[in-house]
Tab-separated table of N, CA and C in Angstrom:
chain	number	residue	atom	x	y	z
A	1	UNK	N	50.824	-95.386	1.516
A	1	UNK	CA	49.787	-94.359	1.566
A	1	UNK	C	50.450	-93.026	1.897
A	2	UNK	N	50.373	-91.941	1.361
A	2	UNK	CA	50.773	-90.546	1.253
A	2	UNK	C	50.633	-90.050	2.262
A	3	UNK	N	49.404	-90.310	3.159
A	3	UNK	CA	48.737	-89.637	4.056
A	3	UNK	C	49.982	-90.534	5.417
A	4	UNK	N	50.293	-91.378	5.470
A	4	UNK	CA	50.506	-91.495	6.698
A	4	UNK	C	51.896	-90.846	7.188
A	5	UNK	N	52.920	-90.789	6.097
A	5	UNK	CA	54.254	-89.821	5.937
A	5	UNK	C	53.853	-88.210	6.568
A	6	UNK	N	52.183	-87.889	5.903
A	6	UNK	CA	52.182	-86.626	6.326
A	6	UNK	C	51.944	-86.842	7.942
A	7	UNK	N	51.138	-88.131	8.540
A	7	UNK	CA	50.602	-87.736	9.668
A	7	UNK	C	52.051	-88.624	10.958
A	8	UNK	N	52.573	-88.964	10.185
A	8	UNK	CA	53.792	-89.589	11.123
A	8	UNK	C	54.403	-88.906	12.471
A	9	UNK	N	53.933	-89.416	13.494
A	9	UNK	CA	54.093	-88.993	14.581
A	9	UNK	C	53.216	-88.017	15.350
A	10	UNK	N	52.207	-88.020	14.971
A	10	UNK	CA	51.227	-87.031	14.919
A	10	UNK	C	50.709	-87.255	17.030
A	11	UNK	N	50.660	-86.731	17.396
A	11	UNK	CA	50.362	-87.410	18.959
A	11	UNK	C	48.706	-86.783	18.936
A	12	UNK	N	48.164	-88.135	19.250
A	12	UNK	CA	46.177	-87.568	18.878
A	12	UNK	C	46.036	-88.500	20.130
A	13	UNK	N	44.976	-87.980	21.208
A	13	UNK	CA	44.318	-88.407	22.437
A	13	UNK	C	43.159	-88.870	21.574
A	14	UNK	N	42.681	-90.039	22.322
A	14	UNK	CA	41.541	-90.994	21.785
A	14	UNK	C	40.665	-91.250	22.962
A	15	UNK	N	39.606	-90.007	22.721
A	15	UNK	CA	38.384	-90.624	24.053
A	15	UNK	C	37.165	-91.328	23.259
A	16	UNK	N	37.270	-92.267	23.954
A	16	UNK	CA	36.104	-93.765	23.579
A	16	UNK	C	35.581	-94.397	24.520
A	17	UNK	N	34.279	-94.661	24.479
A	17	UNK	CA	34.262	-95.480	25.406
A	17	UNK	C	33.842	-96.718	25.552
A	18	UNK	N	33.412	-96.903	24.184
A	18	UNK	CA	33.584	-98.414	23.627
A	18	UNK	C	34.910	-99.202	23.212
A	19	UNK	N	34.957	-100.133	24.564
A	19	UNK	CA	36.091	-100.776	24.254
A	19	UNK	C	36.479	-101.273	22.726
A	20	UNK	N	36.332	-102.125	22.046
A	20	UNK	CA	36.071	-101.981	20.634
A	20	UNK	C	36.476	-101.498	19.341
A	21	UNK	N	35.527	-100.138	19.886
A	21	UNK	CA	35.576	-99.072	18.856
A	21	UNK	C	37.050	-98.308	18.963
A	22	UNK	N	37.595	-98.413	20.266
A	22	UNK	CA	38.364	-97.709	20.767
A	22	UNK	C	39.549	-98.095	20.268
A	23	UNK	N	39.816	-99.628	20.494
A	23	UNK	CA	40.712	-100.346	19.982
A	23	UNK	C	41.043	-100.569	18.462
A	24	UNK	N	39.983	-100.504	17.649
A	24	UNK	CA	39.718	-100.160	15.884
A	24	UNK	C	40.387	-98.954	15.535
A	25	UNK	N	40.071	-97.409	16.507
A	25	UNK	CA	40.742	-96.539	15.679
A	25	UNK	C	42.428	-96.556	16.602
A	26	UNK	N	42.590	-97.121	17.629
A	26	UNK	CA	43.845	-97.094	17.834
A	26	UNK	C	44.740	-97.973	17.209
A	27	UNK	N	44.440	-98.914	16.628
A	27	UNK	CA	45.110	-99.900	15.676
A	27	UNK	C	44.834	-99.082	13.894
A	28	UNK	N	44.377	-98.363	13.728
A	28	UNK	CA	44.240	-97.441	12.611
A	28	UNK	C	45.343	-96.422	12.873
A	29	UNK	N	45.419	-95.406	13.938
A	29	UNK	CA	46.016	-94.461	14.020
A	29	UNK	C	47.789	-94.936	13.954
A	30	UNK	N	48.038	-96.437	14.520
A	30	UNK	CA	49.372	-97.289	14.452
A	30	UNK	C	49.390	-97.420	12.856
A	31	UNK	N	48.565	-97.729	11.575
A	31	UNK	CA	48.819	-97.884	10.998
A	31	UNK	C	49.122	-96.414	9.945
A	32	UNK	N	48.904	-95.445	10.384
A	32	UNK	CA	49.224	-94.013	9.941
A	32	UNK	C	50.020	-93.534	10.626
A	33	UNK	N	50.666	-94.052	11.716
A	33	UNK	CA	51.849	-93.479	12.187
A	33	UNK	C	52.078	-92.572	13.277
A	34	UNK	N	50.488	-92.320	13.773
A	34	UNK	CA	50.271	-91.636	14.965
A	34	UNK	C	50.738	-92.478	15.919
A	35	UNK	N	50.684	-91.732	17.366
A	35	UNK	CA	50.734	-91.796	18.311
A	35	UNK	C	49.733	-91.656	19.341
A	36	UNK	N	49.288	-92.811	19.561
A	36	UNK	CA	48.076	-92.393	20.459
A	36	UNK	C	48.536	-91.903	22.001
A	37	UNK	N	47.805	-91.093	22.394
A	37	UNK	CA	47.377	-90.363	23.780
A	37	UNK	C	46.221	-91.319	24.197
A	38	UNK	N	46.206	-91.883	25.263
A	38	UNK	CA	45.528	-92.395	25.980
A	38	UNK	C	45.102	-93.652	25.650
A	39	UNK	N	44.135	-94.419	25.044
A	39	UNK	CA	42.724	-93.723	25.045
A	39	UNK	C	42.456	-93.622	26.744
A	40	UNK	N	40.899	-92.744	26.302
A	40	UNK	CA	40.102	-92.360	27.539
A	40	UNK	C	38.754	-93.288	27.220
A	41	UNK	N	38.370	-93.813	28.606
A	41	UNK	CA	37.157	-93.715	28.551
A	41	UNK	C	36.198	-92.963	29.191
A	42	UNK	N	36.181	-92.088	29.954
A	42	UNK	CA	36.087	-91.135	30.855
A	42	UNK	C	36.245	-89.842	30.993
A	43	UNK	N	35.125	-89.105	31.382
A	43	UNK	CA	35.670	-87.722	30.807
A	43	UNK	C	36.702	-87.070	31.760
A	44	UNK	N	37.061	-87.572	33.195
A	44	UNK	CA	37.197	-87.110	34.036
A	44	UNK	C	38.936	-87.312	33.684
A	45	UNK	N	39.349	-88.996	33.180
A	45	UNK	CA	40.064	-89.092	32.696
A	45	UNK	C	41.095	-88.499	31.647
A	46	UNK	N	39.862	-88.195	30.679
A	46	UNK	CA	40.419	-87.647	29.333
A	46	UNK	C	41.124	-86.051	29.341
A	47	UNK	N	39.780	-85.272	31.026
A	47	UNK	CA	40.483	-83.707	30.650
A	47	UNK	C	42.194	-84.497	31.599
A	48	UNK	N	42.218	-85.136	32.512
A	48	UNK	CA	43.347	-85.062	32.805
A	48	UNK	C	44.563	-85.132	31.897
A	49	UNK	N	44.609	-86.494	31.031
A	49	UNK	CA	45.430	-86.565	29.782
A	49	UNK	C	45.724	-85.345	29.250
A	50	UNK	N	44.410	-84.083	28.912
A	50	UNK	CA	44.140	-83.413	27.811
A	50	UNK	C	45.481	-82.226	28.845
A	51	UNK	N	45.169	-82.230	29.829
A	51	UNK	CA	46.055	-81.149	31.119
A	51	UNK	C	47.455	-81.601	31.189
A	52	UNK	N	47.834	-82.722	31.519
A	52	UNK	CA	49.138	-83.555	31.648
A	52	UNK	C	49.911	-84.208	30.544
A	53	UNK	N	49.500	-84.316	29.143
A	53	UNK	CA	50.067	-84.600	27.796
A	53	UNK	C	50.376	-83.182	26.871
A	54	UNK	N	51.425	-83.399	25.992
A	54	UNK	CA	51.563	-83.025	25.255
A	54	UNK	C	50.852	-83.968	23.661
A	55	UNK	N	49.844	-83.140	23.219
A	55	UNK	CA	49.399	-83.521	22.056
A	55	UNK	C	48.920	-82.606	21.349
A	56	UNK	N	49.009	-83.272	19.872
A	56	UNK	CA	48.668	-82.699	18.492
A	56	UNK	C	47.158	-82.356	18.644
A	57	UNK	N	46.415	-83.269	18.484
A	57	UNK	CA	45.084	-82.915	18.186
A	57	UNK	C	44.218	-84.308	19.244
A	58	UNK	N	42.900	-84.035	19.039
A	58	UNK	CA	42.056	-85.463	19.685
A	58	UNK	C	40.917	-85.984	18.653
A	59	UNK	N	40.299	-87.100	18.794
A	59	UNK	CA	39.078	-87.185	18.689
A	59	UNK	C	38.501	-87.831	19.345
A	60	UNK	N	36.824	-87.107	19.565
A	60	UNK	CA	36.253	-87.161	20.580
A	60	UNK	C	35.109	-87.671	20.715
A	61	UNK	N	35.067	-88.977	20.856
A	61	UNK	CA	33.279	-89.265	21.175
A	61	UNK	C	32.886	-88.462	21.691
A	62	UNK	N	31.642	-88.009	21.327
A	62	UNK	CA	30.868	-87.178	21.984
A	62	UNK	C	29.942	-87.276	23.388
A	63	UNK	N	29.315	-88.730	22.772
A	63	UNK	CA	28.765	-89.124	24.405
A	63	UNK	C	29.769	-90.258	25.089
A	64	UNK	N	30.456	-89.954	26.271
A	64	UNK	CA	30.848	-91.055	26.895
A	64	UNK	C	29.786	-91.780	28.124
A	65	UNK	N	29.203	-92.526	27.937
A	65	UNK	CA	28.489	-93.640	28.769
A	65	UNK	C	27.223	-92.738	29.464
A	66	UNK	N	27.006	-91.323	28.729
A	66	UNK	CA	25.669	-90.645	28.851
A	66	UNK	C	26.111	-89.366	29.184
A	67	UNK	N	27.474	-89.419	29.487
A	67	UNK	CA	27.982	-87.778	29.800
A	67	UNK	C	28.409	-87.039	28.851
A	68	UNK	N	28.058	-85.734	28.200
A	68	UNK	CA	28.652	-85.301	27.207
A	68	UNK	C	30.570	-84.983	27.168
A	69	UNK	N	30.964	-84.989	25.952
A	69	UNK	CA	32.152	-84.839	26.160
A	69	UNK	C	32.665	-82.902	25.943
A	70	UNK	N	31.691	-82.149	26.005
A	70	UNK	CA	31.732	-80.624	25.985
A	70	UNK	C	32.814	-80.086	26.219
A	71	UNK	N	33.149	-80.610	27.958
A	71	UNK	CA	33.665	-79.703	28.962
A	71	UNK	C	35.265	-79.919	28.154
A	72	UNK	N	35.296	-81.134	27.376
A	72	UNK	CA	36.811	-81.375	26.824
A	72	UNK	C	37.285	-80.869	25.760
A	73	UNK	N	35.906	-80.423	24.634
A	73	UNK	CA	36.066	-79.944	23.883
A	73	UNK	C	36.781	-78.218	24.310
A	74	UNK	N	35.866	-77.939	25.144
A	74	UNK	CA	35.674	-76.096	25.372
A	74	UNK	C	37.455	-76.208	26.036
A	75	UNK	N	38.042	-77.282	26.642
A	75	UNK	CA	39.416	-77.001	27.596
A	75	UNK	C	40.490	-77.484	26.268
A	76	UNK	N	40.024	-78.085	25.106
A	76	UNK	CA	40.996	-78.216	24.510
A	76	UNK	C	40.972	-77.127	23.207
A	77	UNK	N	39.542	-76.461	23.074
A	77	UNK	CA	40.271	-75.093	22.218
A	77	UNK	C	40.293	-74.049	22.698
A	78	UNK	N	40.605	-73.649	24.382
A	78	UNK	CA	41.055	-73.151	24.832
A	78	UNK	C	42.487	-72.897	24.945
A	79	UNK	N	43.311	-74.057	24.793
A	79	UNK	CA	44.377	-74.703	24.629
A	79	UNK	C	44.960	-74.537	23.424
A	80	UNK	N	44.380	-74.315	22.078
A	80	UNK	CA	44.444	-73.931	20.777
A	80	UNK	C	45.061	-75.676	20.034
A	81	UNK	N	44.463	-76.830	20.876
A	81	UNK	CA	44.388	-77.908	20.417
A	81	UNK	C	42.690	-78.537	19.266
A	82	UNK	N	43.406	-78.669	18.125
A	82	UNK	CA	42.431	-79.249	17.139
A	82	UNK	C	41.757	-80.071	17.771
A	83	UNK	N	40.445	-80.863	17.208
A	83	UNK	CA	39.611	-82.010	17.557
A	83	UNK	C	38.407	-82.211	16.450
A	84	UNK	N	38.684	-83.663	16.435
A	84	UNK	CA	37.546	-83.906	15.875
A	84	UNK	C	35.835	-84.860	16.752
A	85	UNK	N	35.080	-84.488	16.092
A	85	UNK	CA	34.393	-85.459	17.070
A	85	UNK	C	33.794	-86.715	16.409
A	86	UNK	N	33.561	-87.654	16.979
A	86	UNK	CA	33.271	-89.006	16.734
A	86	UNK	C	31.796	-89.250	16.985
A	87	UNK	N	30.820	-89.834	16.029
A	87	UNK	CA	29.795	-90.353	16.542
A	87	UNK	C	28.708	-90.063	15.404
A	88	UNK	N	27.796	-91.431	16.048
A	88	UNK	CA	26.778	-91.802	15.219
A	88	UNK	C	25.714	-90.755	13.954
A	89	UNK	N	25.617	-89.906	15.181
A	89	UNK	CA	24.602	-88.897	14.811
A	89	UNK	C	24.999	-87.486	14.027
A	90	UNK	N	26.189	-87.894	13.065
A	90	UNK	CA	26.555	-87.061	12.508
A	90	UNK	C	26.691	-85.422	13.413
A	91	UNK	N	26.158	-84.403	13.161
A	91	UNK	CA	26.697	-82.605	13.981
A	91	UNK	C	25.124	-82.304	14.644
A	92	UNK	N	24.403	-83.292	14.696
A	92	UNK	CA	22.806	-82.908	15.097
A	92	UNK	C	22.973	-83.143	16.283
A	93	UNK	N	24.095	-83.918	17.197
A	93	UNK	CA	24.685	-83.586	18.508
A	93	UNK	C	25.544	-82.821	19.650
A	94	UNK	N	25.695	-82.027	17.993
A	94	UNK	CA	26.791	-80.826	18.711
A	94	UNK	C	26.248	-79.545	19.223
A	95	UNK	N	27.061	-79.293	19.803
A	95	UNK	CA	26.178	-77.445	20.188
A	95	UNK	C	26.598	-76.469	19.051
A	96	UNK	N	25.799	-75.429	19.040
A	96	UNK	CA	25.821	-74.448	17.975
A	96	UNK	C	27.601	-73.892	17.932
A	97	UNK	N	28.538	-73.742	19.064
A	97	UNK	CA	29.748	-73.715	19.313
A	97	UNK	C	30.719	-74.161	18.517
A	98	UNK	N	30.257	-75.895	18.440
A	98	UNK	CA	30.958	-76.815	17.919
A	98	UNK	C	30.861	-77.008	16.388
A	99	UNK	N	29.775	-76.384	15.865
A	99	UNK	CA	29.404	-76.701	14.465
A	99	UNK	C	30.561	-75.916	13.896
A	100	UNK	N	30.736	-77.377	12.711
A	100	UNK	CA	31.963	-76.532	11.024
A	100	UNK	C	33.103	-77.490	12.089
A	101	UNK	N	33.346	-77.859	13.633
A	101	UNK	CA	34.155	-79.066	14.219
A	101	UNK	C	34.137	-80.366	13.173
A	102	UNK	N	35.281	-80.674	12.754
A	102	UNK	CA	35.012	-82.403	12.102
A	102	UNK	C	34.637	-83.073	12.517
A	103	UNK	N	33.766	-83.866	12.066
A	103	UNK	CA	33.170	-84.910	12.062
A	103	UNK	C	33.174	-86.164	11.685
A	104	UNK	N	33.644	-87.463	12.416
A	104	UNK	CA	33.732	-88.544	11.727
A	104	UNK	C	32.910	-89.167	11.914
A	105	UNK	N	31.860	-89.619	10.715
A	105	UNK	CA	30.798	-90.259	11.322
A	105	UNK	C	30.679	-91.712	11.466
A	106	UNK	N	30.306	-92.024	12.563
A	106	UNK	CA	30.560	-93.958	12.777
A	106	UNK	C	29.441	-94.474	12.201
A	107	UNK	N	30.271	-95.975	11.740
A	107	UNK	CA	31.385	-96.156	11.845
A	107	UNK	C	31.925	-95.768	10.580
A	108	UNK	N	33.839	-95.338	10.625
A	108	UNK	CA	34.459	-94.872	9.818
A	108	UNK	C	35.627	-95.989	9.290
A	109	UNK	N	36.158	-95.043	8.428
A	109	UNK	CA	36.869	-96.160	7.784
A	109	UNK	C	38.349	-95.491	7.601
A	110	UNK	N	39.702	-95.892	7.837
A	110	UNK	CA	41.025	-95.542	8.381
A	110	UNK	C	41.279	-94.349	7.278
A	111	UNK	N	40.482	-93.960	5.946
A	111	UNK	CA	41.039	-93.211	4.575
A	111	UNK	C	40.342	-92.434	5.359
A	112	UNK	N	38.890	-91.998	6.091
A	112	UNK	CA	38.084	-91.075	6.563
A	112	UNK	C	39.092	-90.582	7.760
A	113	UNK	N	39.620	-91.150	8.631
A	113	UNK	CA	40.088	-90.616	9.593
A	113	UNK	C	41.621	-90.269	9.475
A	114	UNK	N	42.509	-90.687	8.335
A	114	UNK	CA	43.709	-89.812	8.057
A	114	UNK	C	43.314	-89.028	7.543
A	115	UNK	N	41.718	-88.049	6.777
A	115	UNK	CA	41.866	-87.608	5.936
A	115	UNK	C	41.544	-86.102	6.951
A	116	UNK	N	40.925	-86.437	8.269
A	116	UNK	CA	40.592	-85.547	9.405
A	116	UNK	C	41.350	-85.017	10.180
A	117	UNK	N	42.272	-86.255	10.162
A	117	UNK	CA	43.636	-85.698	11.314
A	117	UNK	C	44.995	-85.114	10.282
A	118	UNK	N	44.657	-85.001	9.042
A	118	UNK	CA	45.803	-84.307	8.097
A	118	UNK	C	44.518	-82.754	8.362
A	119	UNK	N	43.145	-82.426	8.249
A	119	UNK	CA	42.745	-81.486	8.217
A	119	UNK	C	43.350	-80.889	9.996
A	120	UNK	N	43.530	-81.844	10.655
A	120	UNK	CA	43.620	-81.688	11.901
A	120	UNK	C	45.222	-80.775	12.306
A	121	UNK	N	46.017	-81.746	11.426
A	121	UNK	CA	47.134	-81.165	11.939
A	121	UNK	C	47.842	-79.866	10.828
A	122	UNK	N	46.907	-79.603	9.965
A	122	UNK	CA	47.304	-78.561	9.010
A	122	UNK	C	46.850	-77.424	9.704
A	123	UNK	N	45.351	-77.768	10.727
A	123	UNK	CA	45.209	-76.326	11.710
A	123	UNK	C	46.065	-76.364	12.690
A	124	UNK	N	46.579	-77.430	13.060
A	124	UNK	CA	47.762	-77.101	14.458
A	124	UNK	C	48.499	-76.244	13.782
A	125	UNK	N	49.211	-76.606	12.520
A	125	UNK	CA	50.291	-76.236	12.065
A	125	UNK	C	49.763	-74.452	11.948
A	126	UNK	N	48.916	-74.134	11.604
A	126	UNK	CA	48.366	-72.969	11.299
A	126	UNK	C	48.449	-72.309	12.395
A	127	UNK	N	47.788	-72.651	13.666
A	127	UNK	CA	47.304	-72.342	14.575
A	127	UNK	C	48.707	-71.642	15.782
């Protein structure tokens, strides 16, 4: 696959908080060649990772276990770190801020999510 040469080594933080789900895209991101950061399940967790790692980009469930994941978004493009966000409800959960943010909508499938984190790391590269 083309895509995973481009995304090889790519270091992407994974906040989830479905065990599961979590484990699906981290066994995806191994098969494209990333590098996972974390995962998180926790937001409290995740800004730490997001403060104490060096990484490419994230994606981000949006709700972790009823808490929004905002405060991680707003500290990681502060940071001038990409993200995408994760979840059911397609961008009708995002704040007006976040809209035109990628979107992967669950559940996804491993061609959908190299095809986010190549949009992902073409804005690092930009950025």
């Amino acid at each position: 696959m083309s895509d995973a040469v481009n995304l090889e080594g790519l270091k992407v933080l994974v906040v989830e908080d479905e065990m599961m789900v979590s484990m699906l895209i981290e066994d995806m991101l191994g098969d494209l060649g990333c590098e996972v950061i974390g995962p998180a399940s926790r937001l409290e967790e995740a800004i730490a990772l997001a403060n104490e790692t060096e990484l490419d980009c994230a994606v981000l469930d949006v709700n972790l276990g009823g808490q929004p994941i905002f405060p991680l978004a707003d500290l990681l493009r502060e940071k001038g770190a990409p993200f995408a966000f994760a979840t059911g409800y397609g961008d009708a959960g995002l704040r007006d801020v976040d809209r035109g943010s990628p979107v992967l909508q669950k559940p996804f499938r491993e061609g959908d999510l190299a095809r986010v984190l190549g949009e992902l790391r073409a804005a690092a590269q930009a950025g």
